[in-house]
mmCIF file of N, CA, C and O in Angstrom:
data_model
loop_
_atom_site.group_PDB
_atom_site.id
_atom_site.type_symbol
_atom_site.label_atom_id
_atom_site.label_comp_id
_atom_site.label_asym_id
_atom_site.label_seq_id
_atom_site.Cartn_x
_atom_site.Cartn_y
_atom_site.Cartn_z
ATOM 1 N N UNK W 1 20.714 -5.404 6.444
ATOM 2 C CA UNK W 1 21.943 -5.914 7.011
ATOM 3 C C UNK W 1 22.825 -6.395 5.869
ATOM 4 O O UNK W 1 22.922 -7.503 5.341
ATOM 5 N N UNK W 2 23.385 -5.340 5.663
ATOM 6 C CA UNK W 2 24.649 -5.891 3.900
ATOM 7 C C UNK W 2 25.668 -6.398 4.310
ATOM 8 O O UNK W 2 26.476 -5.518 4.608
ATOM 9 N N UNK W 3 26.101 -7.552 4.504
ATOM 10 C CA UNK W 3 27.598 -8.292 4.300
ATOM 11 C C UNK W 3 28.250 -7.881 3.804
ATOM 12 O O UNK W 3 28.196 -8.067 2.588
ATOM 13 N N UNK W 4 29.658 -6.779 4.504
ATOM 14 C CA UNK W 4 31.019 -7.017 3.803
ATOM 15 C C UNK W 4 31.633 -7.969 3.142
ATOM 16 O O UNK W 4 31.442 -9.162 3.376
ATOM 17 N N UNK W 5 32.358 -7.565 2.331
ATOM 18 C CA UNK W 5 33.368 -8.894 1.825
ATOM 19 C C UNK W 5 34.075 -9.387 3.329
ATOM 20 O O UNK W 5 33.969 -10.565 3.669
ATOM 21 N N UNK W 6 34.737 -8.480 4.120
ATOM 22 C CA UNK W 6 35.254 -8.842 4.988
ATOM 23 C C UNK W 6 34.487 -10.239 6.042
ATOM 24 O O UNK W 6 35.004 -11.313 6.352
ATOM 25 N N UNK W 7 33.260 -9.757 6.350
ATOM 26 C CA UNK W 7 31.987 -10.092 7.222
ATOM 27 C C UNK W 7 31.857 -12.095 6.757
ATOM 28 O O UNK W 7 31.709 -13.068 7.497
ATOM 29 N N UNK W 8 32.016 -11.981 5.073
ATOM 30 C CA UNK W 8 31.561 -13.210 4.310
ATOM 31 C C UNK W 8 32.752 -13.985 4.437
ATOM 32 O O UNK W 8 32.667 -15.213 4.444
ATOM 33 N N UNK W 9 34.317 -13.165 4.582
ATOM 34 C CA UNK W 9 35.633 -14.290 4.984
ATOM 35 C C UNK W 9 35.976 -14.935 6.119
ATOM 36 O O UNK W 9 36.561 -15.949 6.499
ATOM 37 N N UNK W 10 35.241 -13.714 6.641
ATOM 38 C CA UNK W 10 35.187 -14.833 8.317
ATOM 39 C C UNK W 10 34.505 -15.770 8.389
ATOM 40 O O UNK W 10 35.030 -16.808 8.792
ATOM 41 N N UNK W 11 32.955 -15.772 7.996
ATOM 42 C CA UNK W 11 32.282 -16.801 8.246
ATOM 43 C C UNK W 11 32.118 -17.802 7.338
ATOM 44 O O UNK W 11 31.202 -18.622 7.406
ATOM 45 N N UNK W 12 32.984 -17.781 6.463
ATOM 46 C CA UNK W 12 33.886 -18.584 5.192
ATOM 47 C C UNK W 12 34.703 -19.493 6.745
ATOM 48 O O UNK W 12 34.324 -20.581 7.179
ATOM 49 N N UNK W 13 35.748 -18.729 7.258
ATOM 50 C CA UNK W 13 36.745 -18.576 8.342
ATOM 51 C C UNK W 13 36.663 -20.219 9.437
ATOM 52 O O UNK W 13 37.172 -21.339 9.481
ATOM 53 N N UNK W 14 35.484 -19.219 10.298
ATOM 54 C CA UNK W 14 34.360 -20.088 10.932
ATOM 55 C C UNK W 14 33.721 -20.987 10.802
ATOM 56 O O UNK W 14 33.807 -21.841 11.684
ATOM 57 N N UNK W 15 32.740 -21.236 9.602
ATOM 58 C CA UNK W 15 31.780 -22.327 9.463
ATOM 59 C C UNK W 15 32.062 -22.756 8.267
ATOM 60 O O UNK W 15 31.210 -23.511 7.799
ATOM 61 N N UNK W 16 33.070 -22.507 7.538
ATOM 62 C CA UNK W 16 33.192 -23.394 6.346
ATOM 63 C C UNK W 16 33.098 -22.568 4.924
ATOM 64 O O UNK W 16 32.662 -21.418 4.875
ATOM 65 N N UNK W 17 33.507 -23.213 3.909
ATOM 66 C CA UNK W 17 32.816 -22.220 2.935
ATOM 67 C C UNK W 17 31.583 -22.615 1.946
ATOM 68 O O UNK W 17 31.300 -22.104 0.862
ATOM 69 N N UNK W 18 30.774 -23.936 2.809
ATOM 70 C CA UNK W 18 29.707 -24.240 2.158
ATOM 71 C C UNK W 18 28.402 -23.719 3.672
ATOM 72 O O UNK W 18 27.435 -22.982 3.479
ATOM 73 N N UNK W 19 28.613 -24.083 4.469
ATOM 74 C CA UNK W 19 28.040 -23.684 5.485
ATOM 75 C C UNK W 19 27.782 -21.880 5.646
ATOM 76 O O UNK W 19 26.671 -21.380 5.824
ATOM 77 N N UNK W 20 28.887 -21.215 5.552
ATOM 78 C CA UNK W 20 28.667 -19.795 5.498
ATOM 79 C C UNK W 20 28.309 -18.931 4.015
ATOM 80 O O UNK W 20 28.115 -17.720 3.904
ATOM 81 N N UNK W 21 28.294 -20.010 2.906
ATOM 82 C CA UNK W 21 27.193 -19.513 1.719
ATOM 83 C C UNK W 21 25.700 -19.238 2.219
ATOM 84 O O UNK W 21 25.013 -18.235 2.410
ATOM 85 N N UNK W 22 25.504 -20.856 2.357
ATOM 86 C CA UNK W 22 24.109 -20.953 3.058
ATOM 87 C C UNK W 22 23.496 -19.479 4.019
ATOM 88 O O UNK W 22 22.680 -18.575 3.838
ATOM 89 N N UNK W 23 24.208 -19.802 4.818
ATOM 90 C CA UNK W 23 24.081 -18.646 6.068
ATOM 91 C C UNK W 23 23.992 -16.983 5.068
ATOM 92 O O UNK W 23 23.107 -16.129 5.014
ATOM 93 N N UNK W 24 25.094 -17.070 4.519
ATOM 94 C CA UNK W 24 24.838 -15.705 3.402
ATOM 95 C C UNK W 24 24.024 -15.654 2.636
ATOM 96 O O UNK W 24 23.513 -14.535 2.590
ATOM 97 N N UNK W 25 23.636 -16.329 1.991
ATOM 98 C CA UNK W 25 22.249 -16.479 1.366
ATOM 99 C C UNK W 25 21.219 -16.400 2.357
ATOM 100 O O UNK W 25 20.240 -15.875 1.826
ATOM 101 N N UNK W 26 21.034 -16.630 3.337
ATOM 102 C CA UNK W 26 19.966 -16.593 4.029
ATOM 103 C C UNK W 26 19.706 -15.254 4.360
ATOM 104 O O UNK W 26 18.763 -14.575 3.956
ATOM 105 N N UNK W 27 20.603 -14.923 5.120
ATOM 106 C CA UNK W 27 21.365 -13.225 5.110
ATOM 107 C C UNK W 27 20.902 -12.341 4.122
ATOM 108 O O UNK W 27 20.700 -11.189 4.506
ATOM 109 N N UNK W 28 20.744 -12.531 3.265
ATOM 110 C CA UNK W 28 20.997 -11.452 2.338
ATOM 111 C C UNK W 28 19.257 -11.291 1.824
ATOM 112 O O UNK W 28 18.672 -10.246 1.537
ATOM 113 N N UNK W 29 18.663 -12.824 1.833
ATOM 114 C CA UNK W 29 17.504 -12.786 1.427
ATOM 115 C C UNK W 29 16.402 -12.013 2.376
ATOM 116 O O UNK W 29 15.432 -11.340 2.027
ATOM 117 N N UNK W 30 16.909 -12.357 3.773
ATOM 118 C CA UNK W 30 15.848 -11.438 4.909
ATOM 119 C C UNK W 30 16.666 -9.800 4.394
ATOM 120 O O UNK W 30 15.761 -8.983 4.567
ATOM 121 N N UNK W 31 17.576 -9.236 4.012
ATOM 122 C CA UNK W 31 17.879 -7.774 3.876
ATOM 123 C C UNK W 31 17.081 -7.720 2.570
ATOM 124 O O UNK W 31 16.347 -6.732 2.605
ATOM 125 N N UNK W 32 16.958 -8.366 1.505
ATOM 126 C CA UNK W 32 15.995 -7.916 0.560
ATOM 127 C C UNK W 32 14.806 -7.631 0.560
ATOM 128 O O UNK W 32 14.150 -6.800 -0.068
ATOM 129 N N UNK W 33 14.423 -8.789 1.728
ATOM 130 C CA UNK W 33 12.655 -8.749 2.514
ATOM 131 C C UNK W 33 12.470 -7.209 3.005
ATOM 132 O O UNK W 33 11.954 -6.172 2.588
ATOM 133 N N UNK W 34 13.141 -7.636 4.055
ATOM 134 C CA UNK W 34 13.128 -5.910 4.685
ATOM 135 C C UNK W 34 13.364 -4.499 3.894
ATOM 136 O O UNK W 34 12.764 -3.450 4.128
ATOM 137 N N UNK W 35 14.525 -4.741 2.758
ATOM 138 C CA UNK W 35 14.388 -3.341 2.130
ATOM 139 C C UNK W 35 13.199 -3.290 1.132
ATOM 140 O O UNK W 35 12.994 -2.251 0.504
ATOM 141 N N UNK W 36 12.455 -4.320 0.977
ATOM 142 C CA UNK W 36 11.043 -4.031 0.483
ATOM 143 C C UNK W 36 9.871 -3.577 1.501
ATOM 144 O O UNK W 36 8.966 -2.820 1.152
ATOM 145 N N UNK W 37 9.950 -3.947 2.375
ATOM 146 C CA UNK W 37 9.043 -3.142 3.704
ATOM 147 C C UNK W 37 9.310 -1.715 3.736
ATOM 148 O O UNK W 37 8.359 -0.949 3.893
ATOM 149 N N UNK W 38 10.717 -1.181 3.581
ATOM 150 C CA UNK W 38 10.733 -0.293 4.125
ATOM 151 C C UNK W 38 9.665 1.127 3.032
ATOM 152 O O UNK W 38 9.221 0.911 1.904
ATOM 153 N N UNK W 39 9.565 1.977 3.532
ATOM 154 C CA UNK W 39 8.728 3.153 2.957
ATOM 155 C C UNK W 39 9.310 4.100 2.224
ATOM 156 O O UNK W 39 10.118 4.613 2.998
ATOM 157 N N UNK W 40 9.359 4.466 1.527
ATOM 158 C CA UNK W 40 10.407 5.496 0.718
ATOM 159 C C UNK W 40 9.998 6.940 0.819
ATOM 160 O O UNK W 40 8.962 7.241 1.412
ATOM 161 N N UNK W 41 10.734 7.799 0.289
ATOM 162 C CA UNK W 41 10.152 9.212 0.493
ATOM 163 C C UNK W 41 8.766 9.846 -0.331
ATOM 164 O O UNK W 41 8.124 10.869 -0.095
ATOM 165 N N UNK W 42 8.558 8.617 -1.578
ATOM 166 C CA UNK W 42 7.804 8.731 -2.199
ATOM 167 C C UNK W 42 6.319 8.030 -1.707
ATOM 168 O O UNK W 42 5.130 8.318 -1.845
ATOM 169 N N UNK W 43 7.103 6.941 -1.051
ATOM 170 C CA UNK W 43 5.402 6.590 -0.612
ATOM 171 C C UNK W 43 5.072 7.487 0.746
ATOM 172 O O UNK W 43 3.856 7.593 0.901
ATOM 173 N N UNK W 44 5.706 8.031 1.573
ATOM 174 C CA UNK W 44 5.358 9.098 2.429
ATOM 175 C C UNK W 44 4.394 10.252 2.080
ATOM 176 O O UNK W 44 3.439 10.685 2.725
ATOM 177 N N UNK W 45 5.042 10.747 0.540
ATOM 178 C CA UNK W 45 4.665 11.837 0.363
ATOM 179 C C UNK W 45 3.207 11.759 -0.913
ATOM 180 O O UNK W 45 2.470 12.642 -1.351
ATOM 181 N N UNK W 46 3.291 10.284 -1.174
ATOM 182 C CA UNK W 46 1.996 10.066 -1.223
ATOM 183 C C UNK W 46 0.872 9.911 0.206
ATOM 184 O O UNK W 46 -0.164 10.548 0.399
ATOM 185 N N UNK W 47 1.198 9.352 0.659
ATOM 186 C CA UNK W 47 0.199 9.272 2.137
ATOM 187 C C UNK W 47 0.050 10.447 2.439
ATOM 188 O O UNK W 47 -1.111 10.723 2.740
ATOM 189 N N UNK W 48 0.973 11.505 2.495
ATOM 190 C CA UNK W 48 0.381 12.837 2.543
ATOM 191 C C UNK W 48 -0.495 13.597 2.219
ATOM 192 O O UNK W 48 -0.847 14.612 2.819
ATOM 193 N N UNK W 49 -0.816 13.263 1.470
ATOM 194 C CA UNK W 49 -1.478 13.974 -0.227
ATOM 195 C C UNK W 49 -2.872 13.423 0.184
ATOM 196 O O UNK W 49 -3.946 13.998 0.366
ATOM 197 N N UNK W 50 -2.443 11.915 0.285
ATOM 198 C CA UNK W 50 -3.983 11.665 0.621
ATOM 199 C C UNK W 50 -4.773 11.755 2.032
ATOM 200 O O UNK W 50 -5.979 11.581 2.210
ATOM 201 N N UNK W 51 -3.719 12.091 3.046
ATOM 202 C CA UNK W 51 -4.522 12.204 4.676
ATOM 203 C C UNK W 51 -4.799 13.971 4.061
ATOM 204 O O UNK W 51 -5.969 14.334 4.184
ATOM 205 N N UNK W 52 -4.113 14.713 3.624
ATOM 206 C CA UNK W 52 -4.698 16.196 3.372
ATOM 207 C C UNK W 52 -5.693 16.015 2.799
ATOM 208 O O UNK W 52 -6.686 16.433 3.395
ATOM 209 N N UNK W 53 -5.940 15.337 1.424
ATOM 210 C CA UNK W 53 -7.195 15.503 0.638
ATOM 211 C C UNK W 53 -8.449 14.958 1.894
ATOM 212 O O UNK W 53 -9.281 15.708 2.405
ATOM 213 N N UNK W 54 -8.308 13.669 2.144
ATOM 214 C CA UNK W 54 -9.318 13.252 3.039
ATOM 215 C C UNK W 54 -9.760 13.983 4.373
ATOM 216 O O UNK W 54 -10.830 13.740 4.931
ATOM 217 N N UNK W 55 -8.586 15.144 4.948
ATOM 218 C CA UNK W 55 -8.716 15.944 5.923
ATOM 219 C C UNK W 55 -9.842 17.155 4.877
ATOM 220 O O UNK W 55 -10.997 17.460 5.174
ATOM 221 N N UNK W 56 -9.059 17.645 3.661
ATOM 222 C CA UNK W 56 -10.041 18.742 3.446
ATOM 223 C C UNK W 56 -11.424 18.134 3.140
ATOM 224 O O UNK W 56 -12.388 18.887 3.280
ATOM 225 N N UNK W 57 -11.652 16.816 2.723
ATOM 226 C CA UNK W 57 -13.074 16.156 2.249
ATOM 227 C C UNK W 57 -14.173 16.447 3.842
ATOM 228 O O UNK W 57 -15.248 17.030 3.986
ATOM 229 N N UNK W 58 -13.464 15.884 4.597
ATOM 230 C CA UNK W 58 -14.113 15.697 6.269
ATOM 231 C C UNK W 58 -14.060 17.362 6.062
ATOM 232 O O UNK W 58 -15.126 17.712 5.556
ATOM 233 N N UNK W 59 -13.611 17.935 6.176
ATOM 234 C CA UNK W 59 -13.730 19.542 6.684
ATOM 235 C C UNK W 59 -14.756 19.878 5.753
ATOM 236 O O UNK W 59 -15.457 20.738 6.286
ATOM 237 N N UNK W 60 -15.271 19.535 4.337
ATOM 238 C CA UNK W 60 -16.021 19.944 3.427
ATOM 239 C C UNK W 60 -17.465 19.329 4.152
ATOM 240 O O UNK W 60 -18.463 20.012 3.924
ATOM 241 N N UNK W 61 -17.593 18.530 4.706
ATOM 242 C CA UNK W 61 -18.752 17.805 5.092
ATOM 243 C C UNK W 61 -19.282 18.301 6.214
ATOM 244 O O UNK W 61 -20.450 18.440 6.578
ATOM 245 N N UNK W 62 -17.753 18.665 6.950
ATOM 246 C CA UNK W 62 -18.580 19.252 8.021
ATOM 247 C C UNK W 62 -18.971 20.803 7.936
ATOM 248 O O UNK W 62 -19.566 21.309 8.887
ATOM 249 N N UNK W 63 -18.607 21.643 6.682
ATOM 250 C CA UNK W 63 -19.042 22.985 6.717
ATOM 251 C C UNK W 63 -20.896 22.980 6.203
ATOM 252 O O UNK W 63 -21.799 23.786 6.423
ATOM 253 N N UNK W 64 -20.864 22.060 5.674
ATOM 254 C CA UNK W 64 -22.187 21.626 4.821
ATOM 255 C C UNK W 64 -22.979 21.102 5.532
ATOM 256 O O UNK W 64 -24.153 21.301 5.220
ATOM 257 N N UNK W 65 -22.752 20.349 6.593
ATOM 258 C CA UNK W 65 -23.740 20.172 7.609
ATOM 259 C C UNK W 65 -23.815 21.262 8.649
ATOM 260 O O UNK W 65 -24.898 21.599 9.127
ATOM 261 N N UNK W 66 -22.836 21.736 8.952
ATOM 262 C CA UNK W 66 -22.976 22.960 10.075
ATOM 263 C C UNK W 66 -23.950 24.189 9.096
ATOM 264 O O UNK W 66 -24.253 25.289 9.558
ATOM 265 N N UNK W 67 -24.277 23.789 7.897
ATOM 266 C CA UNK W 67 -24.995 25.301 7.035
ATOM 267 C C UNK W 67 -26.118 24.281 7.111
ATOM 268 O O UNK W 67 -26.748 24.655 8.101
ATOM 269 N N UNK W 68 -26.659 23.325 6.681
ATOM 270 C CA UNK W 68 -27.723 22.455 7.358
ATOM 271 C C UNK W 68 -28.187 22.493 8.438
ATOM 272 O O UNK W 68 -29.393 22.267 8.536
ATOM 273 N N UNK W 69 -27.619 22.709 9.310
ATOM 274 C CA UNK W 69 -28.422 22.797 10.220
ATOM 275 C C UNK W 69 -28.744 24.347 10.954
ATOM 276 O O UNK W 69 -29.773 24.513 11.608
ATOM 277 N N UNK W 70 -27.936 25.221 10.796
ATOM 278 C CA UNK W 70 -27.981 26.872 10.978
ATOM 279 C C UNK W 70 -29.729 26.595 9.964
ATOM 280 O O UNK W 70 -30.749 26.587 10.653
ATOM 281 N N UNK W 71 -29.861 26.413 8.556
ATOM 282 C CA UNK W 71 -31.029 26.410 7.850
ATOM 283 C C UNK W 71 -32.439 26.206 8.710
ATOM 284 O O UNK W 71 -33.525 26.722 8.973
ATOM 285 N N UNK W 72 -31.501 24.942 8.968
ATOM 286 C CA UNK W 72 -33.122 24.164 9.932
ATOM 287 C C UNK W 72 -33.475 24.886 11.335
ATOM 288 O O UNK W 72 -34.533 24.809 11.960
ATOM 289 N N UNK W 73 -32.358 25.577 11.649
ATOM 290 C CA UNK W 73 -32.246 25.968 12.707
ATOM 291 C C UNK W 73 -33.707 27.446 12.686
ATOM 292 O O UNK W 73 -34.794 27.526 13.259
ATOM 293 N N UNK W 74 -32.925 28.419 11.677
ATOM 294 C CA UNK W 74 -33.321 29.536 11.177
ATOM 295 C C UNK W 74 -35.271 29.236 10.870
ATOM 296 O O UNK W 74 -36.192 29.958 11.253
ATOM 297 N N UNK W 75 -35.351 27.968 10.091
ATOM 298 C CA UNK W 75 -36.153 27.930 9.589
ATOM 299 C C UNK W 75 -37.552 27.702 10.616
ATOM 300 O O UNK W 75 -38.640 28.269 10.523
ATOM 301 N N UNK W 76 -37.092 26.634 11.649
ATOM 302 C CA UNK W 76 -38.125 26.446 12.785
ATOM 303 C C UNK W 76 -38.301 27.597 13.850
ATOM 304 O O UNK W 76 -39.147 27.582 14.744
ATOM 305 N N UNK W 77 -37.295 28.689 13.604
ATOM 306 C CA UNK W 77 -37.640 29.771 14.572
ATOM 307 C C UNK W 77 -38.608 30.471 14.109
ATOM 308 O O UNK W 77 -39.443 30.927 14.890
ATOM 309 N N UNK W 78 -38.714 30.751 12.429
ATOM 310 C CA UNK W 78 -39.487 31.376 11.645
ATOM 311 C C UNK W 78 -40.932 30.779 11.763
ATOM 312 O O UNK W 78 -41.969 31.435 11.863
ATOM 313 N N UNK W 79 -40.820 29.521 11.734
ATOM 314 C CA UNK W 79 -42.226 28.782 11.996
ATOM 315 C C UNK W 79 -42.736 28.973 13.184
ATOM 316 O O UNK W 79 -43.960 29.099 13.225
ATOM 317 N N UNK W 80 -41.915 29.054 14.552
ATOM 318 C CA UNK W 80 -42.380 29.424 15.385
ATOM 319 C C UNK W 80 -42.766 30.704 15.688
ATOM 320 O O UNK W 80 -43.798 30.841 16.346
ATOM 321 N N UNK W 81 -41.958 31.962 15.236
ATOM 322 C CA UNK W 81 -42.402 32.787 15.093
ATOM 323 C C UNK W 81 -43.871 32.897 14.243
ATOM 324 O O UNK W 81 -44.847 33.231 14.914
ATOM 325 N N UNK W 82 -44.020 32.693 13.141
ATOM 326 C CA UNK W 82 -45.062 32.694 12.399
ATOM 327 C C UNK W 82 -46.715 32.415 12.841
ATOM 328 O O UNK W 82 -47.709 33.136 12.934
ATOM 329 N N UNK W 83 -46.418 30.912 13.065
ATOM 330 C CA UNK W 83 -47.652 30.347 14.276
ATOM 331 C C UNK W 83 -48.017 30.890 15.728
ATOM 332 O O UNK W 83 -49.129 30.998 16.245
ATOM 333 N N UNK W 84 -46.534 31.254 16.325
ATOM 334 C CA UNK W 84 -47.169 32.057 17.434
ATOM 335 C C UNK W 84 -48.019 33.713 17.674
ATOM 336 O O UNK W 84 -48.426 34.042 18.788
#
């Protein structure tokens, strides 16, 4: 929320011109708060980077257990075959 010059003569206007410092200062300090919250294109496109990497990690784990268990799978048919 950026104060015009215009915005700061009124309430110069209105409440004084020690009263509507205050108030502008107050003003200005919650818009600094907030434009530090906000997210930039850079931290987006970091979060990206890392939900992909962590998506391909999970997809790596699960190809490696799905071949784990095809193994075990393969392997107890063979045993059963074998013994029977």
């Amino acid at each position: 929320m950026t104060l015009l010059f215009d915005d700061t003569k009124k309430l110069e206007k209105a409440l004084g011109e020690e009263a509507a410092g205050v108030l502008i200062g107050i003003l200005e300090k919650q818009d600094e708060a907030a434009k530090r919250e906000l997210a930039t294109k850079q931290d987006l496109r970091e979060l990206e980077l890392r939900l992909v990497a962590e998506l391909a990690k999970q997809k790596n784990d699960l190809t490696v257990r799905m071949g784990a268990l095809l193994a075990a799978t393969v392997a107890i048919i063979a045993a059963l075959k074998l013994f029977s």
